[in-house]
Amino acid sequence: MKIGIVGAGFMGTTHAAGWAETPATIAGFTAETSHEANALAKHYHAKVYATLQDMLPNVDVVDICSPTHLHHEMALMAAAAGKHIICEKPLARTTKQAQRIVSACRKANVQLLVAHVVRFFPEYALAHSAVLEGQIGKPGVIRLHRGSYRPKKPAGNWFLDEVKSGGILMDLMIHDYDYARWVAGEVETVSARRVTQLHPDAPVDYGLVILSHRSGTLSHIAGAWAYPPPTFRTHLEIAGDRGLIEFDSDGTAPIQNLILKTGGTEAPDVALPSSPVSESPYTTQIKEFYLALVEGKPARVSATDGLAAVQIAEAALESAHTGQPVKLASMVEAL
């Protein structure tokens, strides 16, 4: 199996490390400029291609790690060429784009696997299993928090351009929308607020989203781009009628240093949560995707899951703009 990776930034590098732990071969990279891809290509003895179109004839799987607003065009191109697709979250910038990607992959009979990596973090996976087993009864309230620093880029920081990334409500918090839906089922309504809606020039951002699930569960999701680098904090709480599950990433860190420093800091452009296990959850994810492609084993994230997460994120953006709750169309209608 030959893998072609689109994007040579932090996520492209992370996915490449995961593929290196499988029997697959990393055959090529393509990025905004060949200079960006050269170091990775050299490390994995792969070829650098000027465009995705040039790379397609030489790979079996396309792994899309490009900026969010480029996913739609690239995924449609890969599906039209009959290539299986791994796509970093969010699947697309809008629900309509995500629908087109899912439909195109079905029509082309190719697999579409969306990298919602939180499902692969052991503490989150264990909590999900405990809920399914009925250990805490019926979930009533889910509280999820994800906080880091604002993504940074030396130039062209697309993360801070809502048109391209969806901002904090989509780029960061979509992880927890997906997880909440995985645990509590389909979402009916979405209510959201965020700091930059009222203060667009604020140097930090904070979002708060409440999901009402069809099951009756309420999910309270908070996200922050407000901490000093390289901080990344996560918190999980699932309250049922017979018990409570809690996880706090601070519990695995003996010392917390939250001093904001001026000048350069040693931190990646995009914060990634850590996990106190020997294998990176990002690698666990890629290994599961590999088995899904080779052996047909179902992955824990489906194409429909990727679409649903985008639908929730887009509703959160609409709610933050209007100040009103947004009722979601059913997934059948969405498809």
GROMACS .gro file of N, CA, C and O in nm, residues 149-150 152 227-231 259-270:
model
   80
  149TYR      N    1  -0.315   2.718   2.339
  149TYR     CA    2  -0.282   2.853   2.291
  149TYR      C    3  -0.331   2.869   2.147
  149TYR      O    4  -0.359   2.770   2.078
  150ARG      N    5  -0.340   2.991   2.104
  150ARG     CA    6  -0.382   3.016   1.967
  150ARG      C    7  -0.279   2.957   1.870
  150ARG      O    8  -0.159   2.979   1.886
  152LYS      N    9  -0.025   2.920   1.579
  152LYS     CA   10   0.061   3.024   1.524
  152LYS      C   11   0.129   2.973   1.397
  152LYS      O   12   0.155   2.854   1.381
  227TYR      N   13  -0.425   2.995   2.662
  227TYR     CA   14  -0.316   2.958   2.752
  227TYR      C   15  -0.180   2.992   2.690
  227TYR      O   16  -0.168   3.001   2.567
  228PRO      N   17  -0.077   3.007   2.772
  228PRO     CA   18   0.057   3.029   2.716
  228PRO      C   19   0.111   2.899   2.656
  228PRO      O   20   0.085   2.791   2.709
  229PRO      N   21   0.186   2.907   2.545
  229PRO     CA   22   0.249   2.787   2.488
  229PRO      C   23   0.347   2.726   2.588
  229PRO      O   24   0.409   2.800   2.665
  230PRO      N   25   0.363   2.596   2.591
  230PRO     CA   26   0.301   2.494   2.504
  230PRO      C   27   0.183   2.424   2.570
  230PRO      O   28   0.157   2.307   2.542
  231THR      N   29   0.109   2.493   2.656
  231THR     CA   30   0.002   2.431   2.734
  231THR      C   31  -0.108   2.369   2.647
  231THR      O   32  -0.151   2.427   2.548
  259ILE      N   33   0.275   3.059   3.304
  259ILE     CA   34   0.328   3.195   3.298
  259ILE      C   35   0.341   3.237   3.151
  259ILE      O   36   0.407   3.170   3.072
  260LEU      N   37   0.277   3.344   3.116
  260LEU     CA   38   0.284   3.394   2.979
  260LEU      C   39   0.415   3.469   2.960
  260LEU      O   40   0.446   3.563   3.033
  261LYS      N   41   0.494   3.424   2.862
  261LYS     CA   42   0.624   3.484   2.836
  261LYS      C   43   0.620   3.562   2.705
  261LYS      O   44   0.549   3.526   2.612
  262THR      N   45   0.698   3.668   2.701
  262THR     CA   46   0.709   3.743   2.576
  262THR      C   47   0.823   3.685   2.494
  262THR      O   48   0.910   3.617   2.545
  263GLY      N   49   0.817   3.709   2.363
  263GLY     CA   50   0.923   3.656   2.277
  263GLY      C   51   0.893   3.514   2.235
  263GLY      O   52   0.785   3.461   2.255
  264GLY      N   53   0.992   3.449   2.177
  264GLY     CA   54   0.976   3.314   2.124
  264GLY      C   55   0.961   3.211   2.234
  264GLY      O   56   1.018   3.222   2.341
  265THR      N   57   0.882   3.110   2.207
  265THR     CA   58   0.866   2.997   2.298
  265THR      C   59   0.882   2.869   2.220
  265THR      O   60   0.847   2.862   2.102
  266GLU      N   61   0.934   2.767   2.285
  266GLU     CA   62   0.954   2.639   2.220
  266GLU      C   63   0.823   2.561   2.220
  266GLU      O   64   0.794   2.487   2.312
  267ALA      N   65   0.745   2.583   2.119
  267ALA     CA   66   0.616   2.513   2.108
  267ALA      C   67   0.583   2.500   1.960
  267ALA      O   68   0.618   2.586   1.879
  268PRO      N   69   0.514   2.390   1.923
  268PRO     CA   70   0.475   2.375   1.782
  268PRO      C   71   0.372   2.480   1.742
  268PRO      O   72   0.310   2.544   1.826
  269ASP      N   73   0.355   2.495   1.610
  269ASP     CA   74   0.258   2.592   1.561
  269ASP      C   75   0.117   2.562   1.611
  269ASP      O   76   0.039   2.652   1.640
  270VAL      N   77   0.085   2.433   1.618
  270VAL     CA   78  -0.047   2.389   1.662
  270VAL      C   79  -0.030   2.300   1.783
  270VAL      O   80   0.050   2.205   1.780
   0.00000   0.00000   0.00000
